[in-house]
PDB file of C-alpha atoms in Angstrom:
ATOM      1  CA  UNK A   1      11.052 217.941 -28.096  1.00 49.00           C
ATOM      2  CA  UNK A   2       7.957 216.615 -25.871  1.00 55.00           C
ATOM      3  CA  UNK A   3       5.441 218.866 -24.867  1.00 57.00           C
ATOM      4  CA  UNK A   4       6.445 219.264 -20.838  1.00 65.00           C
ATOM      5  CA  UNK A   5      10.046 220.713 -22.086  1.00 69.00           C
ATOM      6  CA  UNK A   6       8.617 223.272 -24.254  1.00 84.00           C
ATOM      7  CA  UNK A   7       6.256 224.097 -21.503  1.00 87.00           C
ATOM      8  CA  UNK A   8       8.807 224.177 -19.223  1.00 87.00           C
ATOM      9  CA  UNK A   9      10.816 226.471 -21.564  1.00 88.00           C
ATOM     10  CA  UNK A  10       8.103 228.874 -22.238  1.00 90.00           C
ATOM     11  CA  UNK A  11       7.246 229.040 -18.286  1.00 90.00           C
ATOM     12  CA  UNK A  12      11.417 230.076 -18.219  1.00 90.00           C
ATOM     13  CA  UNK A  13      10.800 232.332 -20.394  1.00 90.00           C
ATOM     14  CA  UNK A  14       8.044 234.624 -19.273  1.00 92.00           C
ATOM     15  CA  UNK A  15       9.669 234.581 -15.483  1.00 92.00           C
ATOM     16  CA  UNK A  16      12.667 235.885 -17.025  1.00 89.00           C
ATOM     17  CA  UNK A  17      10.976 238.625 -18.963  1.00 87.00           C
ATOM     18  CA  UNK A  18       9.317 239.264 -16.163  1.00 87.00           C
ATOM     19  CA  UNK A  19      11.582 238.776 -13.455  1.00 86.00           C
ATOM     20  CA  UNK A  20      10.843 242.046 -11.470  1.00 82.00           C
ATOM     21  CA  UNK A  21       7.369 240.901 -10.535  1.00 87.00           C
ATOM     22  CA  UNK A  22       8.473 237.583  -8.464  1.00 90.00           C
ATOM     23  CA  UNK A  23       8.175 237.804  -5.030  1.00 91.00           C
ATOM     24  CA  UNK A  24      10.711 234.943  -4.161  1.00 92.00           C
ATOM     25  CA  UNK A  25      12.854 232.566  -5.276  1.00 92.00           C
ATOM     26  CA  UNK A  26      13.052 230.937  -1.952  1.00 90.00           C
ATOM     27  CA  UNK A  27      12.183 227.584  -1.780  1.00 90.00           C
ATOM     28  CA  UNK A  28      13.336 226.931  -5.761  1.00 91.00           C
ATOM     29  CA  UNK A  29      15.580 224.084  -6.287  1.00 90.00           C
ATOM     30  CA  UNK A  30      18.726 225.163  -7.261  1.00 84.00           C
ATOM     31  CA  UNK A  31      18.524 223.182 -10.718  1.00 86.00           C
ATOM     32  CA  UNK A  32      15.800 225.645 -11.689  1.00 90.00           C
ATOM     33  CA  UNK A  33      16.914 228.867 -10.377  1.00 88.00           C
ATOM     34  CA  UNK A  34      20.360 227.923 -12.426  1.00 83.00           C
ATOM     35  CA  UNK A  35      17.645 228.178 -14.888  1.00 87.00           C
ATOM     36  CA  UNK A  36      16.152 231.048 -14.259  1.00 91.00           C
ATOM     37  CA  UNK A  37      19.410 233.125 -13.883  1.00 85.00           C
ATOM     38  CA  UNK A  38      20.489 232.022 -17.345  1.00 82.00           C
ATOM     39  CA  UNK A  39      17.348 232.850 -19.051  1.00 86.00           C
ATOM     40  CA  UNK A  40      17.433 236.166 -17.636  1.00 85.00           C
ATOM     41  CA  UNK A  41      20.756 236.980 -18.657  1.00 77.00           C
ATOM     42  CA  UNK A  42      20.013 236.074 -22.000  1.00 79.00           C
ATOM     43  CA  UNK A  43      17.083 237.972 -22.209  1.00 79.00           C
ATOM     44  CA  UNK A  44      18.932 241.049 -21.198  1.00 76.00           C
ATOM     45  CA  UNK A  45      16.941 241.091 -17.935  1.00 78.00           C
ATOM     46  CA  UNK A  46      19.639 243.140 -15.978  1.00 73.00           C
ATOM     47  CA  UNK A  47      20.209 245.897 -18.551  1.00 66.00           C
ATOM     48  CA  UNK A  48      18.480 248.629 -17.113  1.00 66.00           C
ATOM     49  CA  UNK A  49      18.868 250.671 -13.795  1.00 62.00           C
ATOM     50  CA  UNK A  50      15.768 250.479 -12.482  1.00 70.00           C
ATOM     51  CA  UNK A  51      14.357 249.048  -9.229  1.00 73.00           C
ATOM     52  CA  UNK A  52      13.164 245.399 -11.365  1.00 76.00           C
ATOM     53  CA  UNK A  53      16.752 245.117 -12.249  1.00 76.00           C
ATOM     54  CA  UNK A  54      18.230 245.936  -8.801  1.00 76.00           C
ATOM     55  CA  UNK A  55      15.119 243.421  -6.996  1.00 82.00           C
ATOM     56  CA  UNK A  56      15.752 240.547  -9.872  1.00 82.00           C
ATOM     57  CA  UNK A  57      19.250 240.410  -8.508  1.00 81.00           C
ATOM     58  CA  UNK A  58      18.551 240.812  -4.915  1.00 82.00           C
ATOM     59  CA  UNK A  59      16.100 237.794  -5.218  1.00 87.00           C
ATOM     60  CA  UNK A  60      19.036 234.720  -6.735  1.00 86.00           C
ATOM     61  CA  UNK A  61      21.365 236.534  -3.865  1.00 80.00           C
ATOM     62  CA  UNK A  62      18.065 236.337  -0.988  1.00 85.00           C
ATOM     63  CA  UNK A  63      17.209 232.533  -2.757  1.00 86.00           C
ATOM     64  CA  UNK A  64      20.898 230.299  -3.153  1.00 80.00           C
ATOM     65  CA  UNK A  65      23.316 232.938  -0.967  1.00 70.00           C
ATOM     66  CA  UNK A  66      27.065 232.749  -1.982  1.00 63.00           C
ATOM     67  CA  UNK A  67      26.518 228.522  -3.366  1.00 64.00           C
ATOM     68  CA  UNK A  68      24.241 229.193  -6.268  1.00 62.00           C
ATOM     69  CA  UNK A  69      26.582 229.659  -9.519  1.00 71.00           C
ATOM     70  CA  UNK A  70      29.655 227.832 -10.669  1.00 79.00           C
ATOM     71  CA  UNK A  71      30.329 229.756 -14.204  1.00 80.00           C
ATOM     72  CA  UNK A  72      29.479 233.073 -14.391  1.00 83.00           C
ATOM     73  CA  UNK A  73      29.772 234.934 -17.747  1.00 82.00           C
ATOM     74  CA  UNK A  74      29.348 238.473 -18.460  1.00 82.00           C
ATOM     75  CA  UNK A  75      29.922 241.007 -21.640  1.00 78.00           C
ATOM     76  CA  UNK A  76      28.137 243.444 -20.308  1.00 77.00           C
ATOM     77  CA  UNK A  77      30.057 246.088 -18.607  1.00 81.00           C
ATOM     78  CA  UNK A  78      27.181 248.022 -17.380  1.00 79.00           C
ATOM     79  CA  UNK A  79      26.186 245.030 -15.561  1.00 79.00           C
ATOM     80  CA  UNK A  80      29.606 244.906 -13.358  1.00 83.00           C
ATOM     81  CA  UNK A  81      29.523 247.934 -13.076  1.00 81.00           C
ATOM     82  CA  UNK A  82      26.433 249.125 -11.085  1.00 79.00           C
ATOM     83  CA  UNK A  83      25.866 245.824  -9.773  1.00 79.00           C
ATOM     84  CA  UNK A  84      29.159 245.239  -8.405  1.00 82.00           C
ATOM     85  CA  UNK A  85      28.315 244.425  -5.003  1.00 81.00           C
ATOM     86  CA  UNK A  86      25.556 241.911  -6.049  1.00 78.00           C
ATOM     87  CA  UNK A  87      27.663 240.202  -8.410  1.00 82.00           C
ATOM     88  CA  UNK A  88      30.800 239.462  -6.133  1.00 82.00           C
ATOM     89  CA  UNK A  89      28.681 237.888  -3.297  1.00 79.00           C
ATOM     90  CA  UNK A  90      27.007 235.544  -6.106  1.00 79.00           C
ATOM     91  CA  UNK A  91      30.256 234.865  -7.533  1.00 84.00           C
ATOM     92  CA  UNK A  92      32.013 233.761  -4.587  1.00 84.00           C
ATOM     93  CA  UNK A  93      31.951 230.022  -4.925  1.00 84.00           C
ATOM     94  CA  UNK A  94      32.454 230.473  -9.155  1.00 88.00           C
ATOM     95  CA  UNK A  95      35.048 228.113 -11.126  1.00 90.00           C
ATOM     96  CA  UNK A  96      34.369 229.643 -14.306  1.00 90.00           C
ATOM     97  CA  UNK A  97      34.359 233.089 -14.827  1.00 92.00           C
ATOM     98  CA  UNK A  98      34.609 234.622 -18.329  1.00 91.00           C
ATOM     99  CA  UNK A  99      34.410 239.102 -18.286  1.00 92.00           C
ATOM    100  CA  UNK A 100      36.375 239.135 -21.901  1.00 90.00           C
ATOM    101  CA  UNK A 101      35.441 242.234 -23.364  1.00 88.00           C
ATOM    102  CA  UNK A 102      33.853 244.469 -20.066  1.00 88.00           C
ATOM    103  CA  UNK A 103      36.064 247.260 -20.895  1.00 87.00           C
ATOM    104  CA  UNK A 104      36.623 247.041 -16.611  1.00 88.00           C
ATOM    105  CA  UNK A 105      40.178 249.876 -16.786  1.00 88.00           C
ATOM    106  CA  UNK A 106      42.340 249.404 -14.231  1.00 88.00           C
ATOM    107  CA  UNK A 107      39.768 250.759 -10.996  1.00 88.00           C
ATOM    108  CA  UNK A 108      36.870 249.286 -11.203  1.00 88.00           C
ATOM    109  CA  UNK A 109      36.258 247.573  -7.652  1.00 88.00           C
ATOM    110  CA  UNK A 110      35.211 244.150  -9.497  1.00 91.00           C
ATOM    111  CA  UNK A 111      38.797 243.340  -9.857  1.00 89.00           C
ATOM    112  CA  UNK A 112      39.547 243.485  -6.226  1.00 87.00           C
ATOM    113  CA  UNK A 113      36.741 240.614  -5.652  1.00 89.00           C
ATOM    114  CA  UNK A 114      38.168 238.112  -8.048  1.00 92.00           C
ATOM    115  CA  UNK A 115      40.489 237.119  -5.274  1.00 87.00           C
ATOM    116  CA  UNK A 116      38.122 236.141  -3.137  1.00 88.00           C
ATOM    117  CA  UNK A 117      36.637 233.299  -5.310  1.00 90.00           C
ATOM    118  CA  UNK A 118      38.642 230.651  -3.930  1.00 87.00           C
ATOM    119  CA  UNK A 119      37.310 228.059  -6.397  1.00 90.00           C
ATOM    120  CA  UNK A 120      37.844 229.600  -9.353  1.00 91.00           C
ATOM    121  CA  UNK A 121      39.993 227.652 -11.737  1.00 89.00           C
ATOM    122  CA  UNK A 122      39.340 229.590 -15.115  1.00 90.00           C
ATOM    123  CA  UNK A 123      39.477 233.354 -15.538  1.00 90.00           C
ATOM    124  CA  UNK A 124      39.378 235.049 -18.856  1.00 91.00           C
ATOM    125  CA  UNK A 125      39.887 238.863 -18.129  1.00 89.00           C
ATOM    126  CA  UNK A 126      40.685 239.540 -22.144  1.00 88.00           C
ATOM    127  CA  UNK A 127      39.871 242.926 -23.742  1.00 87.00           C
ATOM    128  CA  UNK A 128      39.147 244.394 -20.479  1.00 90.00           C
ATOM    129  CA  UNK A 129      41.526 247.866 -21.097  1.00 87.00           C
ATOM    130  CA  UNK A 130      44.036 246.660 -18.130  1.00 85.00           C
ATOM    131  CA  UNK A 131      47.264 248.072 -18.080  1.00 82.00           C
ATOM    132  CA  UNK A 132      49.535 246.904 -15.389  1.00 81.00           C
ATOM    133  CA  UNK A 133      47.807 249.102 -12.599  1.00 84.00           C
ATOM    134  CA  UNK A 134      45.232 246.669 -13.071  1.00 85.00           C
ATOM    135  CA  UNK A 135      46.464 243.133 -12.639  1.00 82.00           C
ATOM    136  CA  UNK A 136      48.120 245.196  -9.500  1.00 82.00           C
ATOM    137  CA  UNK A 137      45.212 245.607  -8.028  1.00 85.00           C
ATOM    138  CA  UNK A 138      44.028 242.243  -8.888  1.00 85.00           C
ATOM    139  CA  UNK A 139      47.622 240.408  -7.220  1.00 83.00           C
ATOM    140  CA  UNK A 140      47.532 243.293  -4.353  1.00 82.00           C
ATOM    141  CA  UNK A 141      45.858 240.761  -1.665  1.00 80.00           C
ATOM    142  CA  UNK A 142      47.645 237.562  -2.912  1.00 77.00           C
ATOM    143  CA  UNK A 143      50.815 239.564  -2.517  1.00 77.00           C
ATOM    144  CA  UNK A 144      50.792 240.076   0.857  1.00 79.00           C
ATOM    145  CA  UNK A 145      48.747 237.551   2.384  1.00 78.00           C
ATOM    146  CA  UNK A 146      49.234 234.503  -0.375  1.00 77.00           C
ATOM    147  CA  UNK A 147      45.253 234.611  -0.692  1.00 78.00           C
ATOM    148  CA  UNK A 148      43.500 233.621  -3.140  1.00 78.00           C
ATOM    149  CA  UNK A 149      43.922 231.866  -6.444  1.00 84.00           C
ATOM    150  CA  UNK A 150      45.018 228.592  -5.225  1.00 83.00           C
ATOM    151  CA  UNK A 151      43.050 226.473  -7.778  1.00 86.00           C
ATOM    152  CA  UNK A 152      43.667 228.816 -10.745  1.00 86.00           C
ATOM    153  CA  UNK A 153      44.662 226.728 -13.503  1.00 84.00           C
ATOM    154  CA  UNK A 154      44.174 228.690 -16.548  1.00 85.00           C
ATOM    155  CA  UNK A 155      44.357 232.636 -17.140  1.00 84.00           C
ATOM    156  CA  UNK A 156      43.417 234.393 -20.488  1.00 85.00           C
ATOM    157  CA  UNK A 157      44.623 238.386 -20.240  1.00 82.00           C
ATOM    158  CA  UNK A 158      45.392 238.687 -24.275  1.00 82.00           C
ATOM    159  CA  UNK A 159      44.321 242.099 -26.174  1.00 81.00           C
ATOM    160  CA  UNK A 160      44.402 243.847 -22.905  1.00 80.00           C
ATOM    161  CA  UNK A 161      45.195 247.455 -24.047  1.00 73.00           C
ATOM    162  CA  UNK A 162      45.044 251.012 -21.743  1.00 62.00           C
ATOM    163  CA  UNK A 163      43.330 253.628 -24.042  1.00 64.00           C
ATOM    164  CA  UNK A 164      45.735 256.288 -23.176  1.00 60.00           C
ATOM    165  CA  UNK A 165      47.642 259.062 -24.772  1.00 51.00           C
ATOM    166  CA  UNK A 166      49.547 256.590 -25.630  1.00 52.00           C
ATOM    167  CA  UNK A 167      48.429 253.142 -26.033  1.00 53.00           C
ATOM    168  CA  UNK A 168      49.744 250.479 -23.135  1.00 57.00           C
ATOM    169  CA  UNK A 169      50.047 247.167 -23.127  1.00 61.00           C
ATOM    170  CA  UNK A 170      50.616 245.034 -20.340  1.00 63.00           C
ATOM    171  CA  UNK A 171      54.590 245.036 -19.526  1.00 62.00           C
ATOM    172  CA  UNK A 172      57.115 242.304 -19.721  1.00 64.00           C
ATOM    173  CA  UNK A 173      57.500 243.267 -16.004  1.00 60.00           C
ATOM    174  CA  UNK A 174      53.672 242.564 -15.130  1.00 64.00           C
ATOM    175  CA  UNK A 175      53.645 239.272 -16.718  1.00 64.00           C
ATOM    176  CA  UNK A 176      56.649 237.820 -14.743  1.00 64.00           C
ATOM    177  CA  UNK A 177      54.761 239.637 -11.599  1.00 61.00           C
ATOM    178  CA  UNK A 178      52.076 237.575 -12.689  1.00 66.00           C
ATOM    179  CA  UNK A 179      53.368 234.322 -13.179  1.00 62.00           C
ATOM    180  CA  UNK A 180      55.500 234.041  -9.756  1.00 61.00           C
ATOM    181  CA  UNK A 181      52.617 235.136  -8.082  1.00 58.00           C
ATOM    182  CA  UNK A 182      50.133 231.793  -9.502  1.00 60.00           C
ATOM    183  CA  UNK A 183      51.436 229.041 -10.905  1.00 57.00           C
ATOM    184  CA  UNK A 184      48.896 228.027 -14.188  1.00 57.00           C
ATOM    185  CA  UNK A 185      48.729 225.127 -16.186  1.00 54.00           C
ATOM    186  CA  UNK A 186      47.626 227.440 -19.030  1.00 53.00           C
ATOM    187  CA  UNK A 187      48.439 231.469 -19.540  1.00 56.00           C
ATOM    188  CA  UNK A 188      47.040 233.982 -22.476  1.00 58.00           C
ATOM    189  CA  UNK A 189      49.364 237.008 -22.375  1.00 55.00           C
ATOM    190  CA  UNK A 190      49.205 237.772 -26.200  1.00 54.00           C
ATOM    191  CA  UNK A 191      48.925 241.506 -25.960  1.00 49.00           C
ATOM    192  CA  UNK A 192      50.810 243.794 -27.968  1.00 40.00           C
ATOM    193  CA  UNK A 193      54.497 242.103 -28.935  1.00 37.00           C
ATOM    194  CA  UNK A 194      53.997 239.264 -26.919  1.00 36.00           C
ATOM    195  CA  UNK A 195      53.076 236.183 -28.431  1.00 37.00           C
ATOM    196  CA  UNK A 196      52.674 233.464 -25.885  1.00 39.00           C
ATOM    197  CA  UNK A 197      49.254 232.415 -27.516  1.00 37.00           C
ATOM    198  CA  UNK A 198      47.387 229.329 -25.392  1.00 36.00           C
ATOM    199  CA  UNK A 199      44.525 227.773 -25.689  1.00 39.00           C
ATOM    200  CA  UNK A 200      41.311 229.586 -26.300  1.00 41.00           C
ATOM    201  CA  UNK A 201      38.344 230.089 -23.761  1.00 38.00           C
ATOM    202  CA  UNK A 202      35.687 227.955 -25.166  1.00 42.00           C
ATOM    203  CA  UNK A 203      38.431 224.999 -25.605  1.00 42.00           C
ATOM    204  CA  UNK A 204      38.634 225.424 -21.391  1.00 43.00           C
ATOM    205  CA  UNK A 205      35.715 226.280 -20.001  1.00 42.00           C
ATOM    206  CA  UNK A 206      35.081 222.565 -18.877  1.00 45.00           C
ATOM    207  CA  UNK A 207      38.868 222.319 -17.790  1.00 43.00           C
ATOM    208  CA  UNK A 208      39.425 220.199 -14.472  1.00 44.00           C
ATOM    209  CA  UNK A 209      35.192 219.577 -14.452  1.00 47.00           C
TER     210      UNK A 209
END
């Protein structure tokens, strides 16, 4: 590796760490603050609630508006969770959007916004403790106003399981809901006793690039 990339890399690096001391993105090609954004999710830059956390975000949302990202990944529930609001407006324009394993339940107000990314073509919501409250929620607007999901071409919603008294998977009856409602080239829907196994994520995540 040449000397300007690790220089580069180590400048990416301390921004990220320290992410809560920039002033503004604004005026930061987009290539870089792509950059940016992934360093400081992999450095665990949005982990904590705290004002840095809440201003980090607020700057990529003041800098590149609703056109920044196209894949968005998360594992973090936490993150979804109090930075909801944030999140959706970056998300908006996403094609790639991966929350396996947020532990979301069948409320949380992130699942309403997923119809409103009109690009999105690849949505793994796997391990996410949906029962079929859940993927109501998420189908409610598309329902009744056909919105939404237009592009969606694959959809992984395996090992989705509600931690009741009882244990729920998703119901036969929620999985034909689902698949009149969006027509994929690709569905997920092992969960439980049903075994309609596709292909997985990372085999995808560059589908129709």
């Amino acid at each position: 590796m040449s000397i300007p990339a690790l220089l580069f890399e180590q400048c990416v690096k301390y921004i990220t760490r320290h992410i809560g001391w920039v002033d503004t993105l604004q005026g930061v090609p987009d290539i870089i603050g792509e950059r940016l954004w992934k360093g400081c999710v992999e450095n665990d830059s949005f982990l904590h609630n705290d004002a840095d956390t809440h201003r980090g975000l607020m700057l990529f949302v003041n800098a590149y508006g609703i056109e920044f990202m196209e894949s968005f990944k998360c594992k973090d529930p936490y993150l979804l969770t109090e930075y909801c609001e944030c999140l959706t407006v970056m998300c908006v324009t996403v094609t790639h959007l991966d929350i396996s394993g947020c532990q979301l339940g069948n409320n949380n107000d992130f699942l309403r916004a997923i119809v409103n990314m009109k690009d999105l073509k690849v949505l793994n919501m796997s391990r996410n403790e949906l029962s079929d409250g859940g993927f109501r929620l998420l189908l409610a607007r598309h329902r009744m106003f056909q919105e939404g999901f237009q592009l969606l071409q694959y959809c992984d919603v395996s090992q989705n399981i509600f931690p009741g008294l009882i244990p729920y998977n998703i119901s036969n009856a929620a999985v034909d809901q689902m698949t009149r409602c969006i027509a994929l080239a690709l569905w997920d829907v092992t969960c439980g006793d049903y075994k309609n196994k596709m292909k997985k994520m990372d085999a995808v995540m560059d589908i129709a690039d």
